[in-house]
Amino acid sequence: MDRHSHYQTSENGQRYWVVRADLNDFWRLANRAGWRPRQHCIFYPNPWPKSAHLARRWHGSPVWKDVVALGGELHMRSNWSLYLLEVAQALKVSGYYADISLLSDDAEPITPFERKYKNSGQALWQLHANLSKES
């Protein structure tokens, strides 16, 4: 947590919280509490590549409705384009549009997983969706 402490004393106030939690519980409780973040991000890994594991991927799990209900801007990154295409389809079913694009080569890695995939030469993808209003 020390690497994040400079945001707690920023002149603009705290810009984000670092939370270590079971996301299945966290997203349900955040939605129930009425939290409406301006932005939330889902980064590497998560994909369970076998089709039988769809319910283990965020957009296939029961908690997905809570993720969408939080609203705000949703940002996702992955080295698996099919995963983000599936998420975009799940959002479309809920009435939202998602934009998917290749992450630029000069983009700074956000997580150790992203750094690992970038260093191995894999294509990295990003998804952006505005969940504050229906499209």
PDB file of C-alpha atoms in Angstrom, residues 4-133:
ATOM      1  CA  HIS A   4      -0.073   4.354  -3.330  1.00  0.00           C
ATOM      2  CA  SER A   5       0.288   6.687  -0.332  1.00  0.00           C
ATOM      3  CA  HIS A   6       1.111   9.794  -2.410  1.00  0.00           C
ATOM      4  CA  TYR A   7      -2.479   9.876  -3.677  1.00  0.00           C
ATOM      5  CA  GLN A   8      -3.817  10.156  -0.151  1.00  0.00           C
ATOM      6  CA  THR A   9      -2.056  13.505   0.281  1.00  0.00           C
ATOM      7  CA  SER A  10      -2.584  14.826  -3.250  1.00  0.00           C
ATOM      8  CA  GLU A  11      -3.922  18.377  -3.524  1.00  0.00           C
ATOM      9  CA  ASN A  12      -6.768  16.908  -5.596  1.00  0.00           C
ATOM     10  CA  GLY A  13      -7.674  14.475  -2.845  1.00  0.00           C
ATOM     11  CA  GLN A  14      -7.606  10.726  -2.970  1.00  0.00           C
ATOM     12  CA  ARG A  15      -7.847   9.573  -6.588  1.00  0.00           C
ATOM     13  CA  TYR A  16      -8.418   5.870  -5.998  1.00  0.00           C
ATOM     14  CA  TRP A  17      -8.644   3.175  -3.382  1.00  0.00           C
ATOM     15  CA  VAL A  18      -6.606   0.010  -3.372  1.00  0.00           C
ATOM     16  CA  VAL A  19      -8.822  -2.827  -2.202  1.00  0.00           C
ATOM     17  CA  ARG A  20      -7.950  -6.477  -1.796  1.00  0.00           C
ATOM     18  CA  ALA A  21     -11.215  -8.393  -1.696  1.00  0.00           C
ATOM     19  CA  ASP A  22     -13.197 -11.248  -3.130  1.00  0.00           C
ATOM     20  CA  LEU A  23     -14.709  -9.380  -6.091  1.00  0.00           C
ATOM     21  CA  ASN A  24     -17.849 -11.513  -6.123  1.00  0.00           C
ATOM     22  CA  ASP A  25     -18.694 -10.132  -2.676  1.00  0.00           C
ATOM     23  CA  PHE A  26     -17.199  -6.683  -3.209  1.00  0.00           C
ATOM     24  CA  TRP A  27     -19.185  -5.826  -6.361  1.00  0.00           C
ATOM     25  CA  ARG A  28     -22.464  -7.033  -4.842  1.00  0.00           C
ATOM     26  CA  LEU A  29     -21.893  -5.051  -1.646  1.00  0.00           C
ATOM     27  CA  ALA A  30     -20.724  -1.926  -3.520  1.00  0.00           C
ATOM     28  CA  ASN A  31     -23.851  -2.008  -5.663  1.00  0.00           C
ATOM     29  CA  ARG A  32     -26.086  -2.638  -2.652  1.00  0.00           C
ATOM     30  CA  ALA A  33     -24.451   0.334  -0.864  1.00  0.00           C
ATOM     31  CA  GLY A  34     -25.198   2.543  -3.870  1.00  0.00           C
ATOM     32  CA  TRP A  35     -21.596   3.229  -4.810  1.00  0.00           C
ATOM     33  CA  ARG A  36     -21.270   4.871  -8.213  1.00  0.00           C
ATOM     34  CA  PRO A  37     -17.582   5.118  -9.143  1.00  0.00           C
ATOM     35  CA  ARG A  38     -16.608   7.422 -11.986  1.00  0.00           C
ATOM     36  CA  GLN A  39     -14.401   4.665 -13.336  1.00  0.00           C
ATOM     37  CA  HIS A  40     -13.614   1.062 -12.587  1.00  0.00           C
ATOM     38  CA  CYS A  41     -11.095  -1.227 -14.195  1.00  0.00           C
ATOM     39  CA  ILE A  42     -10.769  -4.956 -14.684  1.00  0.00           C
ATOM     40  CA  PHE A  43      -7.306  -6.094 -15.656  1.00  0.00           C
ATOM     41  CA  TYR A  44      -5.485  -9.375 -16.134  1.00  0.00           C
ATOM     42  CA  PRO A  45      -6.030 -12.300 -15.824  1.00  0.00           C
ATOM     43  CA  ASN A  46      -9.556 -13.847 -15.344  1.00  0.00           C
ATOM     44  CA  PRO A  47     -10.179 -15.647 -18.622  1.00  0.00           C
ATOM     45  CA  TRP A  48     -10.974 -19.255 -18.137  1.00  0.00           C
ATOM     46  CA  PRO A  49     -10.385 -20.308 -21.751  1.00  0.00           C
ATOM     47  CA  LYS A  50     -12.543 -23.426 -21.909  1.00  0.00           C
ATOM     48  CA  SER A  51     -16.122 -22.805 -23.050  1.00  0.00           C
ATOM     49  CA  ALA A  52     -17.351 -24.894 -20.112  1.00  0.00           C
ATOM     50  CA  HIS A  53     -15.855 -22.232 -17.819  1.00  0.00           C
ATOM     51  CA  LEU A  54     -17.932 -19.298 -19.117  1.00  0.00           C
ATOM     52  CA  ALA A  55     -19.598 -18.850 -15.711  1.00  0.00           C
ATOM     53  CA  ARG A  56     -16.148 -18.295 -14.194  1.00  0.00           C
ATOM     54  CA  ARG A  57     -15.472 -15.323 -16.474  1.00  0.00           C
ATOM     55  CA  TRP A  58     -16.790 -12.041 -15.051  1.00  0.00           C
ATOM     56  CA  HIS A  59     -19.344 -11.419 -17.771  1.00  0.00           C
ATOM     57  CA  GLY A  60     -20.718 -14.955 -17.385  1.00  0.00           C
ATOM     58  CA  SER A  61     -21.062 -14.900 -13.617  1.00  0.00           C
ATOM     59  CA  PRO A  62     -24.101 -13.870 -11.565  1.00  0.00           C
ATOM     60  CA  VAL A  63     -22.203 -10.824 -10.228  1.00  0.00           C
ATOM     61  CA  TRP A  64     -21.945  -9.262 -13.721  1.00  0.00           C
ATOM     62  CA  LYS A  65     -25.269  -7.434 -13.237  1.00  0.00           C
ATOM     63  CA  ASP A  66     -23.745  -5.726 -10.184  1.00  0.00           C
ATOM     64  CA  VAL A  67     -20.634  -4.697 -12.122  1.00  0.00           C
ATOM     65  CA  VAL A  68     -22.806  -3.086 -14.814  1.00  0.00           C
ATOM     66  CA  ALA A  69     -25.123  -1.497 -12.223  1.00  0.00           C
ATOM     67  CA  LEU A  70     -22.172   0.350 -10.648  1.00  0.00           C
ATOM     68  CA  GLY A  71     -22.173   2.586 -13.730  1.00  0.00           C
ATOM     69  CA  GLY A  72     -19.291   4.867 -14.601  1.00  0.00           C
ATOM     70  CA  GLU A  73     -16.610   4.182 -17.162  1.00  0.00           C
ATOM     71  CA  LEU A  74     -15.542   0.538 -17.419  1.00  0.00           C
ATOM     72  CA  HIS A  75     -11.997  -0.105 -18.614  1.00  0.00           C
ATOM     73  CA  MET A  76     -10.654  -3.579 -19.246  1.00  0.00           C
ATOM     74  CA  ARG A  77      -7.355  -4.860 -20.604  1.00  0.00           C
ATOM     75  CA  SER A  78      -6.451  -8.346 -21.734  1.00  0.00           C
ATOM     76  CA  ASN A  79      -4.122 -10.260 -23.993  1.00  0.00           C
ATOM     77  CA  TRP A  80      -7.103 -12.390 -25.072  1.00  0.00           C
ATOM     78  CA  SER A  81      -9.216 -10.482 -27.616  1.00  0.00           C
ATOM     79  CA  LEU A  82     -11.996 -13.099 -27.559  1.00  0.00           C
ATOM     80  CA  TYR A  83     -12.532 -12.384 -23.860  1.00  0.00           C
ATOM     81  CA  LEU A  84     -13.092  -8.690 -24.536  1.00  0.00           C
ATOM     82  CA  LEU A  85     -15.324  -9.482 -27.524  1.00  0.00           C
ATOM     83  CA  GLU A  86     -17.460 -11.651 -25.218  1.00  0.00           C
ATOM     84  CA  VAL A  87     -17.621  -8.817 -22.670  1.00  0.00           C
ATOM     85  CA  ALA A  88     -18.679  -6.382 -25.403  1.00  0.00           C
ATOM     86  CA  GLN A  89     -21.468  -8.779 -26.399  1.00  0.00           C
ATOM     87  CA  ALA A  90     -22.597  -9.140 -22.781  1.00  0.00           C
ATOM     88  CA  LEU A  91     -22.714  -5.352 -22.495  1.00  0.00           C
ATOM     89  CA  LYS A  92     -24.665  -5.107 -25.748  1.00  0.00           C
ATOM     90  CA  VAL A  93     -27.286  -7.481 -24.335  1.00  0.00           C
ATOM     91  CA  SER A  94     -27.605  -5.040 -21.408  1.00  0.00           C
ATOM     92  CA  GLY A  95     -27.965  -2.062 -23.771  1.00  0.00           C
ATOM     93  CA  TYR A  96     -24.417  -0.701 -23.624  1.00  0.00           C
ATOM     94  CA  TYR A  97     -21.808  -0.161 -26.324  1.00  0.00           C
ATOM     95  CA  ALA A  98     -18.170  -1.133 -25.793  1.00  0.00           C
ATOM     96  CA  ASP A  99     -15.195  -0.013 -27.846  1.00  0.00           C
ATOM     97  CA  ILE A 100     -12.326  -2.497 -28.238  1.00  0.00           C
ATOM     98  CA  SER A 101      -8.925  -1.522 -29.585  1.00  0.00           C
ATOM     99  CA  LEU A 102      -5.313  -2.612 -29.591  1.00  0.00           C
ATOM    100  CA  LEU A 103      -3.281  -1.098 -26.803  1.00  0.00           C
ATOM    101  CA  SER A 104      -0.585   1.140 -28.271  1.00  0.00           C
ATOM    102  CA  ASP A 105       2.982  -0.143 -28.140  1.00  0.00           C
ATOM    103  CA  ASP A 106       4.074   2.823 -26.033  1.00  0.00           C
ATOM    104  CA  ALA A 107       1.336   2.326 -23.404  1.00  0.00           C
ATOM    105  CA  GLU A 108       2.774   1.846 -19.939  1.00  0.00           C
ATOM    106  CA  PRO A 109       1.907  -1.571 -18.446  1.00  0.00           C
ATOM    107  CA  ILE A 110      -0.457  -1.293 -15.496  1.00  0.00           C
ATOM    108  CA  THR A 111      -0.026  -4.730 -13.942  1.00  0.00           C
ATOM    109  CA  PRO A 112       2.759  -7.312 -13.727  1.00  0.00           C
ATOM    110  CA  PHE A 113       0.647  -9.593 -15.961  1.00  0.00           C
ATOM    111  CA  GLU A 114       0.437  -6.894 -18.602  1.00  0.00           C
ATOM    112  CA  ARG A 115       4.184  -6.294 -18.414  1.00  0.00           C
ATOM    113  CA  LYS A 116       4.796 -10.041 -18.826  1.00  0.00           C
ATOM    114  CA  TYR A 117       2.499 -10.306 -21.866  1.00  0.00           C
ATOM    115  CA  LYS A 118       3.923  -7.132 -23.427  1.00  0.00           C
ATOM    116  CA  ASN A 119       7.518  -8.330 -22.933  1.00  0.00           C
ATOM    117  CA  SER A 120       6.634 -11.647 -24.588  1.00  0.00           C
ATOM    118  CA  GLY A 121       5.391  -9.787 -27.686  1.00  0.00           C
ATOM    119  CA  GLN A 122       1.686 -10.604 -27.313  1.00  0.00           C
ATOM    120  CA  ALA A 123      -0.958  -8.247 -28.661  1.00  0.00           C
ATOM    121  CA  LEU A 124      -2.673  -6.393 -25.833  1.00  0.00           C
ATOM    122  CA  TRP A 125      -6.267  -5.207 -26.059  1.00  0.00           C
ATOM    123  CA  GLN A 126      -8.395  -2.678 -24.216  1.00  0.00           C
ATOM    124  CA  LEU A 127     -12.128  -2.246 -23.811  1.00  0.00           C
ATOM    125  CA  HIS A 128     -13.924   0.928 -22.835  1.00  0.00           C
ATOM    126  CA  ALA A 129     -17.630   1.281 -22.078  1.00  0.00           C
ATOM    127  CA  ASN A 130     -19.726   4.048 -20.571  1.00  0.00           C
ATOM    128  CA  LEU A 131     -22.093   2.350 -18.120  1.00  0.00           C
ATOM    129  CA  SER A 132     -23.615   5.609 -16.909  1.00  0.00           C
ATOM    130  CA  LYS A 133     -26.131   5.797 -19.686  1.00  0.00           C
TER     131      LYS A 133
END
